[in-house]
CSV table of C-alpha atoms and ligand atoms in Angstrom, one decimal:
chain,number,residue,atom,x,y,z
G,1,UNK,CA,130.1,86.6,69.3
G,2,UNK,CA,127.0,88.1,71.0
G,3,UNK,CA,128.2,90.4,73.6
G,4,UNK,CA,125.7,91.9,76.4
G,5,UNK,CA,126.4,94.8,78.3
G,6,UNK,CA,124.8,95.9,81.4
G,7,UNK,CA,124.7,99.8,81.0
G,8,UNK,CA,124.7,101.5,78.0
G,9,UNK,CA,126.6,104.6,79.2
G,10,UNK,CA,130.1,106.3,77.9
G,11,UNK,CA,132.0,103.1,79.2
G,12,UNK,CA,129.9,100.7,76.8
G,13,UNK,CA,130.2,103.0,73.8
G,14,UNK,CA,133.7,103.8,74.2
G,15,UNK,CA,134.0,99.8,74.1
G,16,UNK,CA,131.9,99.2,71.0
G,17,UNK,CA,133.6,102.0,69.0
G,18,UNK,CA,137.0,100.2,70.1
G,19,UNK,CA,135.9,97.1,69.6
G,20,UNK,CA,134.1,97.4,66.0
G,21,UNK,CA,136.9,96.8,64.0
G,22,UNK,CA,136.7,93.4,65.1
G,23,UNK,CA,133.7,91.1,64.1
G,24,UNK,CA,131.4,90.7,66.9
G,25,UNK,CA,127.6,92.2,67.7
G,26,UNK,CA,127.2,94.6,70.7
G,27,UNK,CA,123.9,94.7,72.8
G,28,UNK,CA,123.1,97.0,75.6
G,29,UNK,CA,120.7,97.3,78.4
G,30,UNK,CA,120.0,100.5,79.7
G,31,UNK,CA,116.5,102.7,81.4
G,32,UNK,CA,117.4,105.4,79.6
G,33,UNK,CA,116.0,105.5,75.8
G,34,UNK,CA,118.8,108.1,74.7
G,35,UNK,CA,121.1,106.4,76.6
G,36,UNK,CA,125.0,106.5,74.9
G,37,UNK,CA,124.9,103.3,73.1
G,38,UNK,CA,121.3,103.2,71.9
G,39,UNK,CA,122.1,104.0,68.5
G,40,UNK,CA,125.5,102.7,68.2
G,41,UNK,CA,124.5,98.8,69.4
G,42,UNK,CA,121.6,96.3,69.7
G,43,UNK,CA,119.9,98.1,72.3
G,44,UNK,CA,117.1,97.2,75.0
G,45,UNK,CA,115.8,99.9,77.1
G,46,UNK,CA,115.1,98.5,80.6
G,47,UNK,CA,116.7,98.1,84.8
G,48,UNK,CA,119.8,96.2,84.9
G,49,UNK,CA,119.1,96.1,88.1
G,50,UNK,CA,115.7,93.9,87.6
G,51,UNK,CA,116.3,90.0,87.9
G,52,UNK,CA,114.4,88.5,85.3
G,53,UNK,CA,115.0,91.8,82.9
G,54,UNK,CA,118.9,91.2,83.4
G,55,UNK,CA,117.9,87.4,82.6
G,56,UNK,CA,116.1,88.0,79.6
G,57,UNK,CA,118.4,90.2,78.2
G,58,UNK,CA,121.6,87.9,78.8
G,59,UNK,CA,120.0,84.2,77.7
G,60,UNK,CA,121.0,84.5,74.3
G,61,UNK,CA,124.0,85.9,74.8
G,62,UNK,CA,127.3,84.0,74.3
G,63,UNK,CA,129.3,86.9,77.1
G,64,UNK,CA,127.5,89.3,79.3
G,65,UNK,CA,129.5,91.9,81.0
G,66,UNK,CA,128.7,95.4,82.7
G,67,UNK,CA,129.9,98.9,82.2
G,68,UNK,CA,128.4,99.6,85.5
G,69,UNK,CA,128.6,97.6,88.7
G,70,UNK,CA,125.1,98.3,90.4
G,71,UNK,CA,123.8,95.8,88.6
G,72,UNK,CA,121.6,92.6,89.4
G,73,UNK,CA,124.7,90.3,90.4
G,74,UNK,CA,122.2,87.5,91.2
G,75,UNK,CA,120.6,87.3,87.9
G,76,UNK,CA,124.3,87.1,86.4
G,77,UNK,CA,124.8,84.3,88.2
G,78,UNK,CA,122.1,82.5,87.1
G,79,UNK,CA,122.8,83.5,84.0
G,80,UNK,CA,126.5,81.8,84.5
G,81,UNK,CA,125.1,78.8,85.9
G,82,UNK,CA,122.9,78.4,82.2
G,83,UNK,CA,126.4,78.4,81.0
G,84,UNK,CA,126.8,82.0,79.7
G,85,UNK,CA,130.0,83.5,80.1
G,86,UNK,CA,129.9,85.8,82.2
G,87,UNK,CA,132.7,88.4,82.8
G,88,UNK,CA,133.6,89.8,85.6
G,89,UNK,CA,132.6,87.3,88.1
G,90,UNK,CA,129.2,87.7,90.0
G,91,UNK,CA,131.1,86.8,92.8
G,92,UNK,CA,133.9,89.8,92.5
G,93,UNK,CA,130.7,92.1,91.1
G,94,UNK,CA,128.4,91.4,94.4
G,95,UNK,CA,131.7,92.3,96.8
G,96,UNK,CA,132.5,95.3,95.0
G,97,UNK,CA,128.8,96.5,94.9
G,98,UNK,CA,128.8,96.7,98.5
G,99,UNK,CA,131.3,98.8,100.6
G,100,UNK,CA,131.4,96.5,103.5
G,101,UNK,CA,132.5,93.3,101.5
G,102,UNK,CA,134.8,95.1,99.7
G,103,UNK,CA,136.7,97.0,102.4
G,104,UNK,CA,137.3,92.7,104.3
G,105,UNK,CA,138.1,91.9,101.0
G,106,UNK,CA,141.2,94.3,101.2
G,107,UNK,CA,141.5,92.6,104.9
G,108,UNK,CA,141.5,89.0,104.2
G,109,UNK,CA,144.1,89.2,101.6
G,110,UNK,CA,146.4,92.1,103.3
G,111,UNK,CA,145.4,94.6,100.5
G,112,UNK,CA,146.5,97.7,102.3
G,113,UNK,CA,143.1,99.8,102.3
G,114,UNK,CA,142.6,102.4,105.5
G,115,UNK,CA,141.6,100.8,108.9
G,116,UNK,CA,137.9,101.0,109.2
G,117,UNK,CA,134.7,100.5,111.2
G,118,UNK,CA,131.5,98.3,110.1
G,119,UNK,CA,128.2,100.6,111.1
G,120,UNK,CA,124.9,98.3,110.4
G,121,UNK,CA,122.7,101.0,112.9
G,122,UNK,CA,122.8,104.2,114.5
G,123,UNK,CA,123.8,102.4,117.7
G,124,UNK,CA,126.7,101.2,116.5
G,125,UNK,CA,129.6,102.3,119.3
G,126,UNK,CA,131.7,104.3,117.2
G,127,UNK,CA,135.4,103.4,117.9
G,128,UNK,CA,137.3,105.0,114.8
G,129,UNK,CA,139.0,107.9,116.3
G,130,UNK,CA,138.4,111.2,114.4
G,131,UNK,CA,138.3,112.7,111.8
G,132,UNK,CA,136.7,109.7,109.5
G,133,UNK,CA,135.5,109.7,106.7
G,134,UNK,CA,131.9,107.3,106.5
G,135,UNK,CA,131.1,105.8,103.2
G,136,UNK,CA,127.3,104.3,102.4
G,137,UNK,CA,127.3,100.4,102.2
G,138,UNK,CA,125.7,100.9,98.6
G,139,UNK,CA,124.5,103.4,96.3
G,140,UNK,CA,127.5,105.4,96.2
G,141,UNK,CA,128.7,106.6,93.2
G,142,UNK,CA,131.0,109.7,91.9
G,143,UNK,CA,131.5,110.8,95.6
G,144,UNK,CA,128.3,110.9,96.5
G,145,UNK,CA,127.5,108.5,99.8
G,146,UNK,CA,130.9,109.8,101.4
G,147,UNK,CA,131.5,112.7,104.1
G,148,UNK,CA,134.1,113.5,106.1
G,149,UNK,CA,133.3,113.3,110.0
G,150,UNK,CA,135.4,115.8,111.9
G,151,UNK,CA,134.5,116.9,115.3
G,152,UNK,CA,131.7,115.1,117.7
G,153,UNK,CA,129.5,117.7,116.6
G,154,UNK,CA,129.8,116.3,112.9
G,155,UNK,CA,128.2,113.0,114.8
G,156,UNK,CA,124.7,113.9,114.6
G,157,UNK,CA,125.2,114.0,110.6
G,158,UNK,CA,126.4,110.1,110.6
G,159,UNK,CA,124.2,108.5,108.2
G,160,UNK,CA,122.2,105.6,110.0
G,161,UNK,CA,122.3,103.2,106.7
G,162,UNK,CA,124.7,100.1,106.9
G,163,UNK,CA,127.8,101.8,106.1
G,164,UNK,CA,131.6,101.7,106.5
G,165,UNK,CA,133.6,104.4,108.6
G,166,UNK,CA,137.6,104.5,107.8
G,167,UNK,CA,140.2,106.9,108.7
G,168,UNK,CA,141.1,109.7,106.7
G,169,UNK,CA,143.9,109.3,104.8
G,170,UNK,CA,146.4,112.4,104.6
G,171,UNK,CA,146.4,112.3,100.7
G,172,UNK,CA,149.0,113.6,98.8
G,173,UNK,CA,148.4,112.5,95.6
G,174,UNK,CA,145.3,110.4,94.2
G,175,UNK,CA,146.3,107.5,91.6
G,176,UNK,CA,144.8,105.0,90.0
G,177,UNK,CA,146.0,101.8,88.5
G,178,UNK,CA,144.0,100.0,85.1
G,179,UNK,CA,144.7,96.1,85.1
G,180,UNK,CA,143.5,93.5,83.2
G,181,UNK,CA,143.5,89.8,84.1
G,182,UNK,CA,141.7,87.1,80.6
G,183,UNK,CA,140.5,83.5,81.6
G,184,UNK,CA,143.6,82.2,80.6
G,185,UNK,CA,145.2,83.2,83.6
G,186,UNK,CA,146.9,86.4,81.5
G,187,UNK,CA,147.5,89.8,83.1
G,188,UNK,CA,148.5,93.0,82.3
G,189,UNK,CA,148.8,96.0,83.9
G,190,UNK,CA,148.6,99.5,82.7
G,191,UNK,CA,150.9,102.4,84.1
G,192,UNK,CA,150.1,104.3,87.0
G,193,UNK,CA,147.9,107.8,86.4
G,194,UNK,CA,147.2,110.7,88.8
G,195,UNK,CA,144.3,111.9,89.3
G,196,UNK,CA,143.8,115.6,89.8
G,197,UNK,CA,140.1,116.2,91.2
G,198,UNK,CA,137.7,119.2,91.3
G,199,UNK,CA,137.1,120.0,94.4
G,200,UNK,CA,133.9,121.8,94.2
G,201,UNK,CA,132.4,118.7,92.3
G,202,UNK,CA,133.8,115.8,93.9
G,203,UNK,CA,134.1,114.5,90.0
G,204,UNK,CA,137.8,113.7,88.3
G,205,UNK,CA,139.0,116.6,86.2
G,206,UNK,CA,142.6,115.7,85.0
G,207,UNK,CA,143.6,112.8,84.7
G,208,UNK,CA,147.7,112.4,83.5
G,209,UNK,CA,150.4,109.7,82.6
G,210,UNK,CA,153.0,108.8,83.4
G,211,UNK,CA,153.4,109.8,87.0
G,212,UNK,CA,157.0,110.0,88.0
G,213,UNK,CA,157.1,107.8,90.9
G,214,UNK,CA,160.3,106.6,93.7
G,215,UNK,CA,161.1,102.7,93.7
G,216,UNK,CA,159.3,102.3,97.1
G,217,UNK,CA,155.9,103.3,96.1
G,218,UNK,CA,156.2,101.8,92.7
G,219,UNK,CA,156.7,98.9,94.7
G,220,UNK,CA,153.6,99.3,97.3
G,221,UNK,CA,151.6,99.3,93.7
G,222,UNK,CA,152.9,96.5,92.5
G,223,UNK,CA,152.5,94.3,94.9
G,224,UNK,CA,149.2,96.0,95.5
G,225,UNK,CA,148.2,94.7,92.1
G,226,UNK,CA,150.0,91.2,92.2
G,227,UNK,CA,147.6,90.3,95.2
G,228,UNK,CA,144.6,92.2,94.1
G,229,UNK,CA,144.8,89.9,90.6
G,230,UNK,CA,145.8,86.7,93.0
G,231,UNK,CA,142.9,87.2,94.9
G,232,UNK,CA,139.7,87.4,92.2
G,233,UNK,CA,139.9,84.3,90.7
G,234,UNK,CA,138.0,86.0,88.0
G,235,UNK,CA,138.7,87.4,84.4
G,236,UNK,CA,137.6,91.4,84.2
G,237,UNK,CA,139.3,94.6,83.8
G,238,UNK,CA,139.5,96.2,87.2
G,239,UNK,CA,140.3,100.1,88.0
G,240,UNK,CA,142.2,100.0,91.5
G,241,UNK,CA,142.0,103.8,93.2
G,242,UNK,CA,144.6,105.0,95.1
G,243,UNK,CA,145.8,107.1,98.1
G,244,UNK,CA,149.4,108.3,98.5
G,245,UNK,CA,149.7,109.6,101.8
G,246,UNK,CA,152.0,112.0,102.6
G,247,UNK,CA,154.6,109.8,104.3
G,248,UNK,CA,154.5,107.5,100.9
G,249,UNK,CA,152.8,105.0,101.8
G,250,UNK,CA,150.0,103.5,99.6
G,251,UNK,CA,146.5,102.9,100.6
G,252,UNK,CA,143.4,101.1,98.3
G,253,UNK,CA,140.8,103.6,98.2
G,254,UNK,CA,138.5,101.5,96.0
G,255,UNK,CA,138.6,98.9,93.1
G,256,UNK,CA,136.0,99.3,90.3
G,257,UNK,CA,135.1,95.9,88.6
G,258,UNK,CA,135.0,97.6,84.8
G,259,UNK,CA,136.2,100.5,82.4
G,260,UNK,CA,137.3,103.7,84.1
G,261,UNK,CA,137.3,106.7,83.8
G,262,UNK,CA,141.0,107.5,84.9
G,263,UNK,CA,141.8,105.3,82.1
G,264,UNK,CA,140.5,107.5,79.1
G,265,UNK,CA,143.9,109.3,78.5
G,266,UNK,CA,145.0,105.7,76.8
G,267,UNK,CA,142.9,105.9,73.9
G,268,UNK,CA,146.0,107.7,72.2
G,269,UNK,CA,148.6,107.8,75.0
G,270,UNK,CA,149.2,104.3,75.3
G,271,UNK,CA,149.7,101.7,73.0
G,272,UNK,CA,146.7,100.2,73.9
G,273,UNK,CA,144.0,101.7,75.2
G,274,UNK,CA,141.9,100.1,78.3
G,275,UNK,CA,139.0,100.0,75.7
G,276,UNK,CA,140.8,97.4,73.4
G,277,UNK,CA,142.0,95.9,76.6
G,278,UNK,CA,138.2,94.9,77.8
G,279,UNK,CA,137.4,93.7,74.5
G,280,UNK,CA,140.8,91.2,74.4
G,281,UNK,CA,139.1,90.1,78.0
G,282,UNK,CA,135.5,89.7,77.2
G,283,UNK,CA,136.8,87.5,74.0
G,284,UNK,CA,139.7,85.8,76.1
G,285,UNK,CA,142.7,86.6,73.8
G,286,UNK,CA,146.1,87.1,74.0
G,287,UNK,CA,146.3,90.8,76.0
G,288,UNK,CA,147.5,93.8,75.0
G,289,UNK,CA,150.2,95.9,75.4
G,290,UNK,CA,149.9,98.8,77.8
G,291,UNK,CA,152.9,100.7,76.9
G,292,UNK,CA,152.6,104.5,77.1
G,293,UNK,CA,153.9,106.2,73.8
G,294,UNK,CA,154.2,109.8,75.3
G,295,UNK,CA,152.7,111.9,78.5
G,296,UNK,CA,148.9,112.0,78.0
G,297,UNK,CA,146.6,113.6,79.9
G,298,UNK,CA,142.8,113.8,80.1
G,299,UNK,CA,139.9,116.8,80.9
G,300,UNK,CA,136.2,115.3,81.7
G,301,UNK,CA,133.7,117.7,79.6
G,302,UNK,CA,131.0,118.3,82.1
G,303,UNK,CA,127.8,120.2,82.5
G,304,UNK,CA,128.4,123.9,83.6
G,305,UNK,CA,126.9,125.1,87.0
G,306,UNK,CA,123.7,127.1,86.1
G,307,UNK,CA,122.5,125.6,82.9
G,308,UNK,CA,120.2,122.5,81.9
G,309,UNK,CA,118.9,121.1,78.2
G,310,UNK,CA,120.3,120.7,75.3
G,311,UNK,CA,123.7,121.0,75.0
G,312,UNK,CA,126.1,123.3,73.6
G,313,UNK,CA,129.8,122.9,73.4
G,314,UNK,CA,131.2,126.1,73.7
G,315,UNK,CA,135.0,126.5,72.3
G,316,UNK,CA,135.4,123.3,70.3
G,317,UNK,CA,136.6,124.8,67.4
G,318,UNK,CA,139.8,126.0,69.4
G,319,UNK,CA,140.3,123.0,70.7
G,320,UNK,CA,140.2,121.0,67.5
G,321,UNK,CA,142.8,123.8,66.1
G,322,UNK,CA,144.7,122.7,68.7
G,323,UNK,CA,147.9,119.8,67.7
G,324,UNK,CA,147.5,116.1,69.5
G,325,UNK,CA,144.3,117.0,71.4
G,326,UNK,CA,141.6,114.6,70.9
G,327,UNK,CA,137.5,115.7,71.5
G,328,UNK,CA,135.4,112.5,73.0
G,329,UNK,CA,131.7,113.2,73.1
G,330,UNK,CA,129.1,110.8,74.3
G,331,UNK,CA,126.2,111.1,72.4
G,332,UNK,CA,124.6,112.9,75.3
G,333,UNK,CA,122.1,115.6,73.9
G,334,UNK,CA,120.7,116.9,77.6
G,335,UNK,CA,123.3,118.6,79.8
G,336,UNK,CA,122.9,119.4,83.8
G,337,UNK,CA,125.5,120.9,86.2
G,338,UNK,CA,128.2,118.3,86.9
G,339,UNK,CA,127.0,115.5,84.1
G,340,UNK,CA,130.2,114.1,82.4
G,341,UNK,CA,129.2,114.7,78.9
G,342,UNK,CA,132.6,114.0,77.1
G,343,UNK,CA,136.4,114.2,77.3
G,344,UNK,CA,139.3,115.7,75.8
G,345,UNK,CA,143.0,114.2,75.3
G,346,UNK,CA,146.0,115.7,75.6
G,347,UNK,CA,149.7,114.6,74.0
G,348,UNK,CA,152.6,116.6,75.4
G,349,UNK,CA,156.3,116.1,75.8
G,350,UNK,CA,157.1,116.6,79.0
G,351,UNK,CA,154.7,117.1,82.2
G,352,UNK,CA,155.2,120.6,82.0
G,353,UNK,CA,154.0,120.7,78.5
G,354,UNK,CA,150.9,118.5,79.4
G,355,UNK,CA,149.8,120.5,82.1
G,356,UNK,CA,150.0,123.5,80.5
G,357,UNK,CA,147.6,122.5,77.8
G,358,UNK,CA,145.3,120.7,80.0
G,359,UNK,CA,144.9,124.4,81.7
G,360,UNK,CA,144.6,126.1,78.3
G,361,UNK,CA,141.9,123.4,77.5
G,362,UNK,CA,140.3,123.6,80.2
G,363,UNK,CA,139.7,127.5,80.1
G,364,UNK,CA,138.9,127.4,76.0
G,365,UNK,CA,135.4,125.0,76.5
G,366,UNK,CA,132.7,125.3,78.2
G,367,UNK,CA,129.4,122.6,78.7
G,368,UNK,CA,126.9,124.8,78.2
G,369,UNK,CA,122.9,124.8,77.2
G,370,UNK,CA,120.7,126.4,74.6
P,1,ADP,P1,133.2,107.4,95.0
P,1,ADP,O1,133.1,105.9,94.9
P,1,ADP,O2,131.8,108.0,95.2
P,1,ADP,O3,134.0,108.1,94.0
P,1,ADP,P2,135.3,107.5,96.9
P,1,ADP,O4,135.4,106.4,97.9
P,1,ADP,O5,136.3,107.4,95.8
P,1,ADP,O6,133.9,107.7,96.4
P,1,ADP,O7,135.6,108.9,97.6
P,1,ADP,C1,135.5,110.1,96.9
P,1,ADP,C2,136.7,111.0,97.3
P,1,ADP,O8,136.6,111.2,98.8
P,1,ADP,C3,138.0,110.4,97.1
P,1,ADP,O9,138.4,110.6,95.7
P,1,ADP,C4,138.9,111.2,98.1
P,1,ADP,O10,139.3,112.4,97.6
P,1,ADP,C5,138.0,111.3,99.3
P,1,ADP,N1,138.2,110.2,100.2
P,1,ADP,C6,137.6,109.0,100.2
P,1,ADP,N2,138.0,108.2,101.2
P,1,ADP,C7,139.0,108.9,101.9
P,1,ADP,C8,139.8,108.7,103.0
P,1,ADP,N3,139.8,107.5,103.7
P,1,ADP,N4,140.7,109.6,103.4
P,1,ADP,C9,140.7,110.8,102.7
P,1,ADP,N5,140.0,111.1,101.7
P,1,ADP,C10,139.1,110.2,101.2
């Protein structure tokens, strides 16, 4: 088959390396001309976002899907209505791209997802009692378009953009959940994974499985899931972010329609990784299973503060000393502060274990430039 995929960043390579030792041809679309997949796959350097480049790039294509979701959803559907497959959905894509559809989408179908407020304009009567949190309608992306709103005097930051304004949640833990739904009708779900954020960069930092959890809230997620994969009527692999609060109950943060990043730590801690699972998808085949062999964790690589250029990795030779720990780099060659550049995995076996050498990991490497 002739795949397409919109975005030719970590997600997409990730993919293709997963996905070569079947028998299919990769093609990418991307602005950047040293984009991750440019050497690795059929490659086309241009805007996913342009119409008619996103049309020319999919018409020959037998499945288009996206490693990125701001992408141009309308040419997709046109593309779809040629009779391309397209995967996920337009439909689910456009709803996701945009804060405001996806927050009613949670709504209509009693996905639990914090109360919120719809702000089209500054004058907008702002009933959401504080503190909020307001998040852009679109454009947002690794925390960026989201700030807290604490006290009235916060108001005269509020962002004037169409954007959504929820309640902030009192978080206790931040999880995420991978699953996987093929045009069969076939779904799969992979196991639950907490994510452990940097504070300072807004960016995920560990990411670990399993996550021990009580009946109740394992519960809350599945049935979180079972209505979420009711609801798209569409085939995709879908990353579903989540809130514990700190009286256990579980909120939807956000859902994104593609690979994730929370889901690296299954390229060798689960028995499947979501990488093979995208690929079963995208070819409609029998899914796989998600099983978890042993605790896993994972460490985003990113750009130190204070340096830019070429990069350097500093400590990998530790780390490759180092017994079931696992060095993913992306083909990136220009670092900057905060750019996720690669990751590491982790086996351990206990929690204790895996912490432990996420921490020694984490101190041993360093993203740093020439
Ligand atoms: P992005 O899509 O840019 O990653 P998110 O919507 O995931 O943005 O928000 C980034 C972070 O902000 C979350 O991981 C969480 O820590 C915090 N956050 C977002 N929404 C809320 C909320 N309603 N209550 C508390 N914290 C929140």
């Amino acid at each position: 088959m002739k795949i397409g995929i919109l975005g030719g960043g970590q997600l997409g390579r990730m993919l293709i390396q997963s996905a070569l030792k079947y028998d299919d041809q990769f093609y990418t679309l991307d602005p950047a001309s040293d984009a991750p997949c440019h050497n690795i796959s059929y490659f086309t350097q241009g805007n996913f976002n342009d119409y008619e480049t996103v049309l020319n790039f999919g018409k020959d294509k037998d499945v288009v899907t996206i490693e990125i979701e701001h992408v141009n959803a309308d040419a997709l559907a046109e593309l779809e209505s040629q009779g391309i497959k397209i995967v996920p959905n337009p439909h689910i894509i456009k709803t996701i791209q945009q804060k405001i559809l996806q927050k009613e989408f949670y709504k209509i179908h009693d996905i639990p997802s914090p109360e919120f407020q719809i702000i089209w304009n500054s004058d907008e009567k702002i009933i959401m009692p504080l503190p909020f949190v307001q998040k852009m309608n679109t454009g947002g992306y690794d925390g960026k378009g989201v700030q807290v709103i604490r006290t009235e005097e916060d108001y005269q930051h509020l962002w004037t953009e169409p954007s959504v304004i929820e309640s902030l949640v009192d978080i206790d833990k931040e999880l995420s959940v991978i699953v996987a739904r093929n045009e069969s009708g076939e779904t799969k779900t992979f196991p639950v994974t907490e994510m452990v954020a940097d504070p300072k960069l807004n960016l995920l930092d560990f990411n670990i499985c399993p996550v021990f959890l009580s009946e109740d809230i394992q519960r809350q997620i599945d049935s979180i899931t079972e209505k979420f994969l009711n609801a798209i009527h569409s085939p995709g692999l879908f990353a579903i972010e989540l809130f514990l609060d700190k009286k256990g109950k579980v909120w939807v943060n956000e859902t994104a329609p593609r690979l994730h990043n929370s889901g690296h730590q299954s390229q060798e801690g689960n028995a499947n990784s979501q990488f093979e699972q995208m690929y079963r998808v995208i070819k409609n085949l029998p899914l796989a299973d998600t099983d978890i062999i042993t605790y896993s964790g994972m460490l985003n690589l990113v750009g130190a503060e204070g340096y830019a250029g070429k990069v350097i990795y500093e400590g990998m030779d530790e780390v490759l000393k180092l017994p079931k720990t696992y060095i993913h780099l992306y083909g990136k060659t220009e670092t900057k502060p905060g750019r996720k550049m690669g990751h590491i995995n982790v086996l351990a076996d206990s929690r204790e274990e895996l912490m432990e050498k996420l921490i020694k990991v984490k101190e041993m490497v360093r993203v740093i430039a020439e």
